[in-house]
mmCIF file of C-alpha atoms in Angstrom:
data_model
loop_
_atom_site.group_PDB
_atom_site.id
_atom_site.type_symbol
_atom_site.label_atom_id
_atom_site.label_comp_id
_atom_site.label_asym_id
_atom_site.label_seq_id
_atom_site.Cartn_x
_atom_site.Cartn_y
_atom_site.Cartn_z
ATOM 1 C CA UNK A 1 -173.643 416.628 102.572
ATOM 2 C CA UNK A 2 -170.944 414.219 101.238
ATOM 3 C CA UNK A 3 -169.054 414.608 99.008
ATOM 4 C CA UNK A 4 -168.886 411.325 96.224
ATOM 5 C CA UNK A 5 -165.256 409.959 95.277
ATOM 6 C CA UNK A 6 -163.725 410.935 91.735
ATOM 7 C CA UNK A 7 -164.089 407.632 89.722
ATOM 8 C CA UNK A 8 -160.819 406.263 88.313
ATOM 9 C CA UNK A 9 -160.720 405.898 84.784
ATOM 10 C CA UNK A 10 -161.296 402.347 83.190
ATOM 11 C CA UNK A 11 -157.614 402.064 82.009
ATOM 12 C CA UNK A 12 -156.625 402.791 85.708
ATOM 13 C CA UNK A 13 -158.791 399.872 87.428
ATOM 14 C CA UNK A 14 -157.667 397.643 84.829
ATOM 15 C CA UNK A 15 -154.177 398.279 85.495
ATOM 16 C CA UNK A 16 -154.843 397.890 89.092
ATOM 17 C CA UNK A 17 -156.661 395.039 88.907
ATOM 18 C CA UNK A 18 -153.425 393.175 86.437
ATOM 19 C CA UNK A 19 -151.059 394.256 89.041
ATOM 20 C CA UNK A 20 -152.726 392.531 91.745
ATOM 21 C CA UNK A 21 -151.988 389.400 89.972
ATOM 22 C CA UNK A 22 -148.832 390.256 88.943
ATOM 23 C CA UNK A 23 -147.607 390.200 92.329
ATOM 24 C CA UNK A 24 -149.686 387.800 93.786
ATOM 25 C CA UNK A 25 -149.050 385.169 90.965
ATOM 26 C CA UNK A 26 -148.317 382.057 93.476
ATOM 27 C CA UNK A 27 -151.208 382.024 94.847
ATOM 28 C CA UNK A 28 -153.350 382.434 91.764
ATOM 29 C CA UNK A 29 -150.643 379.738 90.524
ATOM 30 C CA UNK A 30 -151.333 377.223 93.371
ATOM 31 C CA UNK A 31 -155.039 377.440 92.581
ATOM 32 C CA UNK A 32 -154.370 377.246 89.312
ATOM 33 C CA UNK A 33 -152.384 374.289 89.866
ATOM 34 C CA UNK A 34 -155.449 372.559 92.134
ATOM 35 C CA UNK A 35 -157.965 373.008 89.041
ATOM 36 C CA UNK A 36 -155.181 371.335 86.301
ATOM 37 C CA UNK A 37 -155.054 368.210 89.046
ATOM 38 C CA UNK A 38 -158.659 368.214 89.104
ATOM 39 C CA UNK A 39 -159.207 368.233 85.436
ATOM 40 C CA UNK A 40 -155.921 366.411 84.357
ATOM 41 C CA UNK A 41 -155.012 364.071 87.451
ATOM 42 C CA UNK A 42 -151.236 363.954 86.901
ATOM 43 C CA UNK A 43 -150.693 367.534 86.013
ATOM 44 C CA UNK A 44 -147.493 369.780 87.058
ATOM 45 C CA UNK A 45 -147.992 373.594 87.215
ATOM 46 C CA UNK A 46 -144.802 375.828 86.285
ATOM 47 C CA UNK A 47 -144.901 379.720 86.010
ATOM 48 C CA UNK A 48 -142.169 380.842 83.709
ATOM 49 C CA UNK A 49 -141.149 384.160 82.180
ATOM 50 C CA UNK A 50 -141.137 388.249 83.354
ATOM 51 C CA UNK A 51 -143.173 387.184 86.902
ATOM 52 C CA UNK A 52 -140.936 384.626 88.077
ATOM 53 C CA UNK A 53 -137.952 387.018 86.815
ATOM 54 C CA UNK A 54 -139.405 389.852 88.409
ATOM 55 C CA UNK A 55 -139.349 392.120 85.962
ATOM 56 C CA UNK A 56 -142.758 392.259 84.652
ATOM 57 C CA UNK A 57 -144.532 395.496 83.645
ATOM 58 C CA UNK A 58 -147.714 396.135 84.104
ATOM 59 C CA UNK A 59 -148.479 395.102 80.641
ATOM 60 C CA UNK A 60 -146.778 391.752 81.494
ATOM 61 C CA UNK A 61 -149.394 388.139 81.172
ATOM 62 C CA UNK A 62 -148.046 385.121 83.696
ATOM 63 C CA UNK A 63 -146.957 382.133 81.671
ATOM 64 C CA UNK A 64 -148.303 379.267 83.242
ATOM 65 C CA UNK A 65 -147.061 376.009 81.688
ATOM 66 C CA UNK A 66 -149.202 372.954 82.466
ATOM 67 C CA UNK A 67 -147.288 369.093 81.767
ATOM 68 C CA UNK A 68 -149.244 366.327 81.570
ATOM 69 C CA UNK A 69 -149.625 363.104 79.806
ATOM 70 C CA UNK A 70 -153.285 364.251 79.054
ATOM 71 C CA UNK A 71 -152.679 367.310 78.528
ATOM 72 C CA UNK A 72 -155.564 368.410 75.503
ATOM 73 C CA UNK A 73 -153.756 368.802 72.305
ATOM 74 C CA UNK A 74 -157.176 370.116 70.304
ATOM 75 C CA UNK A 75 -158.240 373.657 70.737
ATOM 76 C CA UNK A 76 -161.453 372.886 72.253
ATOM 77 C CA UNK A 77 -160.377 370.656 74.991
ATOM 78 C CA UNK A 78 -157.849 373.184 75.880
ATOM 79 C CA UNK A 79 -160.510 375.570 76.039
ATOM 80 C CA UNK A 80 -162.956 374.093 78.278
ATOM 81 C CA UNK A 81 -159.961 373.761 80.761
ATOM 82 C CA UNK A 82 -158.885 377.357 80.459
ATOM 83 C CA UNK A 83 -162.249 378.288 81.309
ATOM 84 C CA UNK A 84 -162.268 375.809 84.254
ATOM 85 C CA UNK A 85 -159.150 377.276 85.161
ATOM 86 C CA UNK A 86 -160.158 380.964 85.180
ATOM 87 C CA UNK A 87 -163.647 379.979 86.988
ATOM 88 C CA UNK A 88 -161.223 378.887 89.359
ATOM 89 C CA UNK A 89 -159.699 381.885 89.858
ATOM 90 C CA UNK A 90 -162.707 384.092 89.352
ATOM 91 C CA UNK A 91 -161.458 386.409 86.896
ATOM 92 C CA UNK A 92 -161.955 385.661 83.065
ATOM 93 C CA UNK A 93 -160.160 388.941 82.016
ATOM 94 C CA UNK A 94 -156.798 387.839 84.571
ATOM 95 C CA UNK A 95 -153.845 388.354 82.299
ATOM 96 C CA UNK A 96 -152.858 384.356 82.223
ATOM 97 C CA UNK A 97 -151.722 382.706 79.182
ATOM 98 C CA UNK A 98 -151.725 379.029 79.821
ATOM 99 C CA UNK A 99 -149.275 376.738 77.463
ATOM 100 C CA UNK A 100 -149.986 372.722 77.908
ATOM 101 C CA UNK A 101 -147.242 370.135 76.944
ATOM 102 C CA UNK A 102 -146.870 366.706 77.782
ATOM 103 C CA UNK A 103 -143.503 365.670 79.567
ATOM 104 C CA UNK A 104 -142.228 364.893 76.089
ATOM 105 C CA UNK A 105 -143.068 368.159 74.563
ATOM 106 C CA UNK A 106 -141.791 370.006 77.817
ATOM 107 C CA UNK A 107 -138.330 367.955 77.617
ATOM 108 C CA UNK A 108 -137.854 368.669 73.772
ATOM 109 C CA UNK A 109 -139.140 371.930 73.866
ATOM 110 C CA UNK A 110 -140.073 373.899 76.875
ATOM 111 C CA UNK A 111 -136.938 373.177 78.535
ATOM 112 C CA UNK A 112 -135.015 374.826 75.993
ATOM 113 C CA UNK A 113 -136.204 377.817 75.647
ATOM 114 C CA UNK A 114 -137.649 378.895 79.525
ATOM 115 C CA UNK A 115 -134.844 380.954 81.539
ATOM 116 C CA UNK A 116 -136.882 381.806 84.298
ATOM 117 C CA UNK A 117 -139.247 378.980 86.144
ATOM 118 C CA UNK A 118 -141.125 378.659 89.509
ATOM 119 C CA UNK A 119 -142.482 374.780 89.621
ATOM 120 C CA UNK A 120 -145.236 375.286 91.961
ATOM 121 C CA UNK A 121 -146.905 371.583 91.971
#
């Protein structure tokens, strides 16, 4: 006779499940970054915040910030690429929020405000 395996509790495989991208955020980032090209041609990829820091919790999301002179400034362009993006990935509930800015926006904005970056492509 064997014996079955307690089941973890929701809340427990969810954390699990954030955490493996918390500390595997490159490579999530790098095909992250693969999917923007694809999608956006001239795109750069930068992770910025807590992650990059390294002192997310497990509550943390990964701030990706995508610049590009296409990058979609109406809500349902961006959308269509954040679900390309999380196809990508394979995970629709993976605890990225993804910011777009063209190199403009990124100059006169971004830049002033991000103390922590990682420019992956």
């Amino acid at each position: 006779m064997r014996l079955e395996e307690p089941r973890r509790p929701p809340w427990l495989e969810a954390a699990m499940r954030r955490r493996k991208y918390l500390e595997n955020w490159r490579t999530y980032a790098a095909e992250i970054c693969r999917e923007a090209r694809r999608h956006l041609g001239d795109a750069r990829v930068v992770v910025f915040g807590s992650v990059v820091r390294g002192d997310w919790t497990p509550d943390s999301d990964i701030d990706i910030l995508i610049i590009s002179e296409k990058a979609p400034q109406d809500p349902t362009e961006r959308a269509k690429i954040n679900t390309a993006l999380r196809e990508a990935i394979g995970d629709y509930a993976a605890p990225f929020e993804f910011h777009y800015a063209t190199p403009r926006q990124y100059a006169e904005w971004y830049s002033r405000f991000i103390d922590a970056k990682a420019e992956i492509c």
